[in-house]
């Protein structure tokens, strides 16, 4: 009857009922609200038109992509890096930055070589606050950087594409895909 306001982490289940009888399946979506949720985001290079999700907003919409990869919650970059800048719109205390990635080598999708995180107060002058290497991504899914409590208004994330797919692998010699989903800031 009215919009649902979401201000904290929540799981929403929705279904269609007719005469108190369930019609179809129950839809479930988890929302992870954080300091980046619904904030302005720009990408240096746009995602591939084939895997553009809901546009740049896909990375800050509060929805962590589900597995297997069947949703529109992924942005795909073929041979390109992800470089995103999030405007938090006010100075925030930052202690953790997490980005979700997908590894699905049979589909030519690889984890990034490395991810570097930056903070800024003015959106122009950025300071690196750390890197996460390919082998440090937890559970082959999330790249999280814990940092000393810092103040920032802008966050930049650069995820380096894996590059050419190695010989002996499906798609050998071709550009790897980099698939990203939610950027979360605590």
PDB file of C-alpha atoms in Angstrom:
ATOM      1  CA  UNK A   1       0.000   0.000   0.000  1.00  0.00           C
ATOM      2  CA  UNK A   2       2.986   2.304   0.556  1.00  0.00           C
ATOM      3  CA  UNK A   3       6.761   2.390   0.032  1.00  0.00           C
ATOM      4  CA  UNK A   4       8.843   0.477   2.548  1.00  0.00           C
ATOM      5  CA  UNK A   5      11.536   2.536   4.277  1.00  0.00           C
ATOM      6  CA  UNK A   6      14.711   0.579   4.937  1.00  0.00           C
ATOM      7  CA  UNK A   7      17.174   2.089   7.399  1.00  0.00           C
ATOM      8  CA  UNK A   8      19.039  -0.979   8.709  1.00  0.00           C
ATOM      9  CA  UNK A   9      20.005  -4.461   7.536  1.00  0.00           C
ATOM     10  CA  UNK A  10      16.885  -6.433   6.764  1.00  0.00           C
ATOM     11  CA  UNK A  11      15.576  -9.412   4.820  1.00  0.00           C
ATOM     12  CA  UNK A  12      12.357  -8.760   2.913  1.00  0.00           C
ATOM     13  CA  UNK A  13      10.139 -11.550   1.709  1.00  0.00           C
ATOM     14  CA  UNK A  14       7.366 -10.764  -0.746  1.00  0.00           C
ATOM     15  CA  UNK A  15       4.710 -12.910  -2.336  1.00  0.00           C
ATOM     16  CA  UNK A  16       1.431 -12.682  -4.159  1.00  0.00           C
ATOM     17  CA  UNK A  17      -1.618 -13.987  -2.364  1.00  0.00           C
ATOM     18  CA  UNK A  18      -5.127 -14.266  -3.709  1.00  0.00           C
ATOM     19  CA  UNK A  19      -7.913 -15.147  -1.310  1.00  0.00           C
ATOM     20  CA  UNK A  20      -5.252 -15.954   1.308  1.00  0.00           C
ATOM     21  CA  UNK A  21      -3.675 -18.529  -1.040  1.00  0.00           C
ATOM     22  CA  UNK A  22      -0.051 -18.215  -2.143  1.00  0.00           C
ATOM     23  CA  UNK A  23       0.293 -17.734  -5.892  1.00  0.00           C
ATOM     24  CA  UNK A  24       3.815 -18.440  -7.155  1.00  0.00           C
ATOM     25  CA  UNK A  25       7.088 -18.282  -5.276  1.00  0.00           C
ATOM     26  CA  UNK A  26       8.195 -16.196  -2.315  1.00  0.00           C
ATOM     27  CA  UNK A  27      10.788 -13.626  -3.347  1.00  0.00           C
ATOM     28  CA  UNK A  28      13.583 -12.951  -0.833  1.00  0.00           C
ATOM     29  CA  UNK A  29      16.028 -10.042  -0.877  1.00  0.00           C
ATOM     30  CA  UNK A  30      18.614  -9.087   1.745  1.00  0.00           C
ATOM     31  CA  UNK A  31      19.492  -5.418   2.171  1.00  0.00           C
ATOM     32  CA  UNK A  32      22.826  -4.497   3.782  1.00  0.00           C
ATOM     33  CA  UNK A  33      22.600  -0.831   4.671  1.00  0.00           C
ATOM     34  CA  UNK A  34      25.943   0.923   5.145  1.00  0.00           C
ATOM     35  CA  UNK A  35      27.545   4.345   4.665  1.00  0.00           C
ATOM     36  CA  UNK A  36      27.772   3.861   0.870  1.00  0.00           C
ATOM     37  CA  UNK A  37      24.131   2.841   0.391  1.00  0.00           C
ATOM     38  CA  UNK A  38      22.259   5.143  -1.995  1.00  0.00           C
ATOM     39  CA  UNK A  39      25.214   7.520  -2.311  1.00  0.00           C
ATOM     40  CA  UNK A  40      26.341   9.063  -5.628  1.00  0.00           C
ATOM     41  CA  UNK A  41      28.865   6.866  -7.431  1.00  0.00           C
ATOM     42  CA  UNK A  42      30.873   7.423 -10.608  1.00  0.00           C
ATOM     43  CA  UNK A  43      32.821   4.884 -12.643  1.00  0.00           C
ATOM     44  CA  UNK A  44      35.859   5.776 -14.737  1.00  0.00           C
ATOM     45  CA  UNK A  45      34.945   3.056 -17.257  1.00  0.00           C
ATOM     46  CA  UNK A  46      31.322   1.924 -17.601  1.00  0.00           C
ATOM     47  CA  UNK A  47      30.397  -1.716 -17.157  1.00  0.00           C
ATOM     48  CA  UNK A  48      29.826  -3.842 -20.244  1.00  0.00           C
ATOM     49  CA  UNK A  49      26.369  -3.330 -21.746  1.00  0.00           C
ATOM     50  CA  UNK A  50      25.869  -7.096 -21.423  1.00  0.00           C
ATOM     51  CA  UNK A  51      26.402  -6.988 -17.649  1.00  0.00           C
ATOM     52  CA  UNK A  52      25.368  -3.508 -16.557  1.00  0.00           C
ATOM     53  CA  UNK A  53      22.938  -4.441 -13.775  1.00  0.00           C
ATOM     54  CA  UNK A  54      21.019  -1.345 -12.711  1.00  0.00           C
ATOM     55  CA  UNK A  55      23.873   0.933 -13.807  1.00  0.00           C
ATOM     56  CA  UNK A  56      26.428   2.385 -11.404  1.00  0.00           C
ATOM     57  CA  UNK A  57      23.795   2.352  -8.638  1.00  0.00           C
ATOM     58  CA  UNK A  58      24.117  -1.460  -8.591  1.00  0.00           C
ATOM     59  CA  UNK A  59      27.288  -1.052  -6.515  1.00  0.00           C
ATOM     60  CA  UNK A  60      25.608   1.016  -3.774  1.00  0.00           C
ATOM     61  CA  UNK A  61      21.981  -0.195  -3.756  1.00  0.00           C
ATOM     62  CA  UNK A  62      22.319  -2.189  -0.516  1.00  0.00           C
ATOM     63  CA  UNK A  63      21.830  -5.557  -2.247  1.00  0.00           C
ATOM     64  CA  UNK A  64      24.653  -8.096  -2.141  1.00  0.00           C
ATOM     65  CA  UNK A  65      24.504 -10.248  -5.275  1.00  0.00           C
ATOM     66  CA  UNK A  66      23.404 -13.803  -4.777  1.00  0.00           C
ATOM     67  CA  UNK A  67      25.060 -16.919  -6.096  1.00  0.00           C
ATOM     68  CA  UNK A  68      24.852 -18.523  -8.539  1.00  0.00           C
ATOM     69  CA  UNK A  69      25.226 -15.533 -10.859  1.00  0.00           C
ATOM     70  CA  UNK A  70      21.660 -15.187 -12.107  1.00  0.00           C
ATOM     71  CA  UNK A  71      20.738 -11.742 -10.864  1.00  0.00           C
ATOM     72  CA  UNK A  72      21.177  -8.250 -12.246  1.00  0.00           C
ATOM     73  CA  UNK A  73      23.212  -7.291  -9.154  1.00  0.00           C
ATOM     74  CA  UNK A  74      26.558  -7.718 -10.931  1.00  0.00           C
ATOM     75  CA  UNK A  75      28.531  -5.268 -13.044  1.00  0.00           C
ATOM     76  CA  UNK A  76      30.851  -6.933 -15.560  1.00  0.00           C
ATOM     77  CA  UNK A  77      34.044  -5.439 -17.004  1.00  0.00           C
ATOM     78  CA  UNK A  78      35.693  -7.253 -19.928  1.00  0.00           C
ATOM     79  CA  UNK A  79      39.429  -6.553 -19.788  1.00  0.00           C
ATOM     80  CA  UNK A  80      38.858  -3.284 -17.904  1.00  0.00           C
ATOM     81  CA  UNK A  81      39.535  -2.298 -14.308  1.00  0.00           C
ATOM     82  CA  UNK A  82      36.864  -1.129 -11.904  1.00  0.00           C
ATOM     83  CA  UNK A  83      37.546   2.409 -10.727  1.00  0.00           C
ATOM     84  CA  UNK A  84      34.701   3.756  -8.623  1.00  0.00           C
ATOM     85  CA  UNK A  85      34.390   6.933  -6.570  1.00  0.00           C
ATOM     86  CA  UNK A  86      31.652   7.149  -3.952  1.00  0.00           C
ATOM     87  CA  UNK A  87      30.604  10.538  -2.601  1.00  0.00           C
ATOM     88  CA  UNK A  88      29.479   9.985   1.002  1.00  0.00           C
ATOM     89  CA  UNK A  89      28.019  13.545   0.904  1.00  0.00           C
ATOM     90  CA  UNK A  90      29.452  14.349   4.337  1.00  0.00           C
ATOM     91  CA  UNK A  91      32.557  13.532   6.328  1.00  0.00           C
ATOM     92  CA  UNK A  92      32.246  10.046   7.820  1.00  0.00           C
ATOM     93  CA  UNK A  93      34.359   7.909  10.141  1.00  0.00           C
ATOM     94  CA  UNK A  94      35.566   4.929   8.085  1.00  0.00           C
ATOM     95  CA  UNK A  95      36.909   1.679   9.557  1.00  0.00           C
ATOM     96  CA  UNK A  96      36.224  -0.913   6.841  1.00  0.00           C
ATOM     97  CA  UNK A  97      35.665  -1.088   3.086  1.00  0.00           C
ATOM     98  CA  UNK A  98      34.390  -4.273   1.418  1.00  0.00           C
ATOM     99  CA  UNK A  99      33.790  -5.045  -2.257  1.00  0.00           C
ATOM    100  CA  UNK A 100      32.178  -8.211  -3.590  1.00  0.00           C
ATOM    101  CA  UNK A 101      33.652 -10.072  -6.558  1.00  0.00           C
ATOM    102  CA  UNK A 102      32.819 -13.220  -8.472  1.00  0.00           C
ATOM    103  CA  UNK A 103      35.147 -16.052  -9.467  1.00  0.00           C
ATOM    104  CA  UNK A 104      33.721 -18.288 -12.190  1.00  0.00           C
ATOM    105  CA  UNK A 105      36.666 -19.291 -14.369  1.00  0.00           C
ATOM    106  CA  UNK A 106      34.609 -21.589 -16.614  1.00  0.00           C
ATOM    107  CA  UNK A 107      32.768 -18.426 -17.666  1.00  0.00           C
ATOM    108  CA  UNK A 108      36.054 -16.447 -17.995  1.00  0.00           C
ATOM    109  CA  UNK A 109      35.310 -14.468 -14.797  1.00  0.00           C
ATOM    110  CA  UNK A 110      38.353 -13.955 -12.570  1.00  0.00           C
ATOM    111  CA  UNK A 111      39.066 -12.221  -9.296  1.00  0.00           C
ATOM    112  CA  UNK A 112      40.984  -8.960  -9.634  1.00  0.00           C
ATOM    113  CA  UNK A 113      44.803  -8.978  -9.438  1.00  0.00           C
ATOM    114  CA  UNK A 114      44.558  -6.525  -6.550  1.00  0.00           C
ATOM    115  CA  UNK A 115      42.249  -3.951  -5.061  1.00  0.00           C
ATOM    116  CA  UNK A 116      43.461  -0.597  -3.794  1.00  0.00           C
ATOM    117  CA  UNK A 117      41.389   1.668  -1.564  1.00  0.00           C
ATOM    118  CA  UNK A 118      41.688   5.465  -1.292  1.00  0.00           C
ATOM    119  CA  UNK A 119      40.083   8.189   0.810  1.00  0.00           C
ATOM    120  CA  UNK A 120      39.663  11.919   0.192  1.00  0.00           C
ATOM    121  CA  UNK A 121      38.034  14.946   1.731  1.00  0.00           C
ATOM    122  CA  UNK A 122      37.687  16.916  -1.529  1.00  0.00           C
ATOM    123  CA  UNK A 123      37.131  14.267  -4.237  1.00  0.00           C
ATOM    124  CA  UNK A 124      40.312  15.323  -6.062  1.00  0.00           C
ATOM    125  CA  UNK A 125      43.267  14.500  -3.820  1.00  0.00           C
ATOM    126  CA  UNK A 126      43.130  10.853  -2.767  1.00  0.00           C
ATOM    127  CA  UNK A 127      45.348   9.005  -0.300  1.00  0.00           C
ATOM    128  CA  UNK A 128      45.846   5.250  -0.549  1.00  0.00           C
ATOM    129  CA  UNK A 129      44.807   3.492   2.660  1.00  0.00           C
ATOM    130  CA  UNK A 130      45.658  -0.046   1.608  1.00  0.00           C
ATOM    131  CA  UNK A 131      45.624  -2.877  -0.876  1.00  0.00           C
ATOM    132  CA  UNK A 132      44.166  -6.367  -0.917  1.00  0.00           C
ATOM    133  CA  UNK A 133      45.854  -8.927  -3.178  1.00  0.00           C
ATOM    134  CA  UNK A 134      44.115 -11.618  -5.203  1.00  0.00           C
ATOM    135  CA  UNK A 135      44.984 -14.350  -2.698  1.00  0.00           C
ATOM    136  CA  UNK A 136      43.670 -12.306   0.268  1.00  0.00           C
ATOM    137  CA  UNK A 137      40.062 -12.169  -0.923  1.00  0.00           C
ATOM    138  CA  UNK A 138      38.112 -14.054   1.743  1.00  0.00           C
ATOM    139  CA  UNK A 139      36.019 -16.994   0.603  1.00  0.00           C
ATOM    140  CA  UNK A 140      36.853 -16.115  -3.022  1.00  0.00           C
ATOM    141  CA  UNK A 141      34.068 -13.557  -2.814  1.00  0.00           C
ATOM    142  CA  UNK A 142      34.816 -10.431  -0.740  1.00  0.00           C
ATOM    143  CA  UNK A 143      37.820  -8.116  -0.569  1.00  0.00           C
ATOM    144  CA  UNK A 144      37.762  -6.381   2.811  1.00  0.00           C
ATOM    145  CA  UNK A 145      40.195  -3.768   4.056  1.00  0.00           C
ATOM    146  CA  UNK A 146      40.236  -3.013   7.775  1.00  0.00           C
ATOM    147  CA  UNK A 147      41.773   0.370   8.476  1.00  0.00           C
ATOM    148  CA  UNK A 148      42.488   2.619  11.389  1.00  0.00           C
ATOM    149  CA  UNK A 149      39.542   4.856  11.964  1.00  0.00           C
ATOM    150  CA  UNK A 150      39.809   7.516   9.258  1.00  0.00           C
ATOM    151  CA  UNK A 151      37.744  10.496   8.186  1.00  0.00           C
ATOM    152  CA  UNK A 152      36.633  10.743   4.564  1.00  0.00           C
ATOM    153  CA  UNK A 153      33.979  12.248   2.345  1.00  0.00           C
ATOM    154  CA  UNK A 154      34.993  10.322  -0.786  1.00  0.00           C
ATOM    155  CA  UNK A 155      36.066   6.704  -1.226  1.00  0.00           C
ATOM    156  CA  UNK A 156      37.826   5.416  -4.335  1.00  0.00           C
ATOM    157  CA  UNK A 157      38.145   1.725  -5.158  1.00  0.00           C
ATOM    158  CA  UNK A 158      40.410   0.468  -7.960  1.00  0.00           C
ATOM    159  CA  UNK A 159      40.183  -3.245  -8.752  1.00  0.00           C
ATOM    160  CA  UNK A 160      42.757  -4.340 -11.339  1.00  0.00           C
ATOM    161  CA  UNK A 161      41.425  -6.748 -13.939  1.00  0.00           C
ATOM    162  CA  UNK A 162      43.122 -10.159 -13.975  1.00  0.00           C
ATOM    163  CA  UNK A 163      44.289  -9.580 -17.570  1.00  0.00           C
ATOM    164  CA  UNK A 164      44.661 -12.299 -20.201  1.00  0.00           C
ATOM    165  CA  UNK A 165      43.352 -15.742 -19.309  1.00  0.00           C
ATOM    166  CA  UNK A 166      46.263 -18.207 -18.922  1.00  0.00           C
ATOM    167  CA  UNK A 167      46.817 -21.103 -21.301  1.00  0.00           C
ATOM    168  CA  UNK A 168      45.105 -24.311 -20.319  1.00  0.00           C
ATOM    169  CA  UNK A 169      42.055 -22.457 -18.987  1.00  0.00           C
ATOM    170  CA  UNK A 170      38.714 -21.893 -20.765  1.00  0.00           C
ATOM    171  CA  UNK A 171      39.078 -18.735 -22.868  1.00  0.00           C
ATOM    172  CA  UNK A 172      42.890 -18.873 -22.841  1.00  0.00           C
ATOM    173  CA  UNK A 173      44.418 -15.742 -24.396  1.00  0.00           C
ATOM    174  CA  UNK A 174      41.211 -13.715 -24.108  1.00  0.00           C
ATOM    175  CA  UNK A 175      40.570 -10.806 -21.732  1.00  0.00           C
ATOM    176  CA  UNK A 176      39.228 -11.927 -18.367  1.00  0.00           C
ATOM    177  CA  UNK A 177      35.944 -10.603 -17.046  1.00  0.00           C
ATOM    178  CA  UNK A 178      35.823  -8.788 -13.711  1.00  0.00           C
ATOM    179  CA  UNK A 179      32.431  -9.044 -11.988  1.00  0.00           C
ATOM    180  CA  UNK A 180      31.703  -6.745  -9.025  1.00  0.00           C
ATOM    181  CA  UNK A 181      28.778  -6.151  -6.767  1.00  0.00           C
ATOM    182  CA  UNK A 182      28.117  -4.146  -3.626  1.00  0.00           C
ATOM    183  CA  UNK A 183      30.690  -1.737  -2.187  1.00  0.00           C
ATOM    184  CA  UNK A 184      30.114  -1.548   1.569  1.00  0.00           C
ATOM    185  CA  UNK A 185      31.603   1.048   3.901  1.00  0.00           C
ATOM    186  CA  UNK A 186      31.512   0.873   7.677  1.00  0.00           C
TER     187      UNK A 186
END
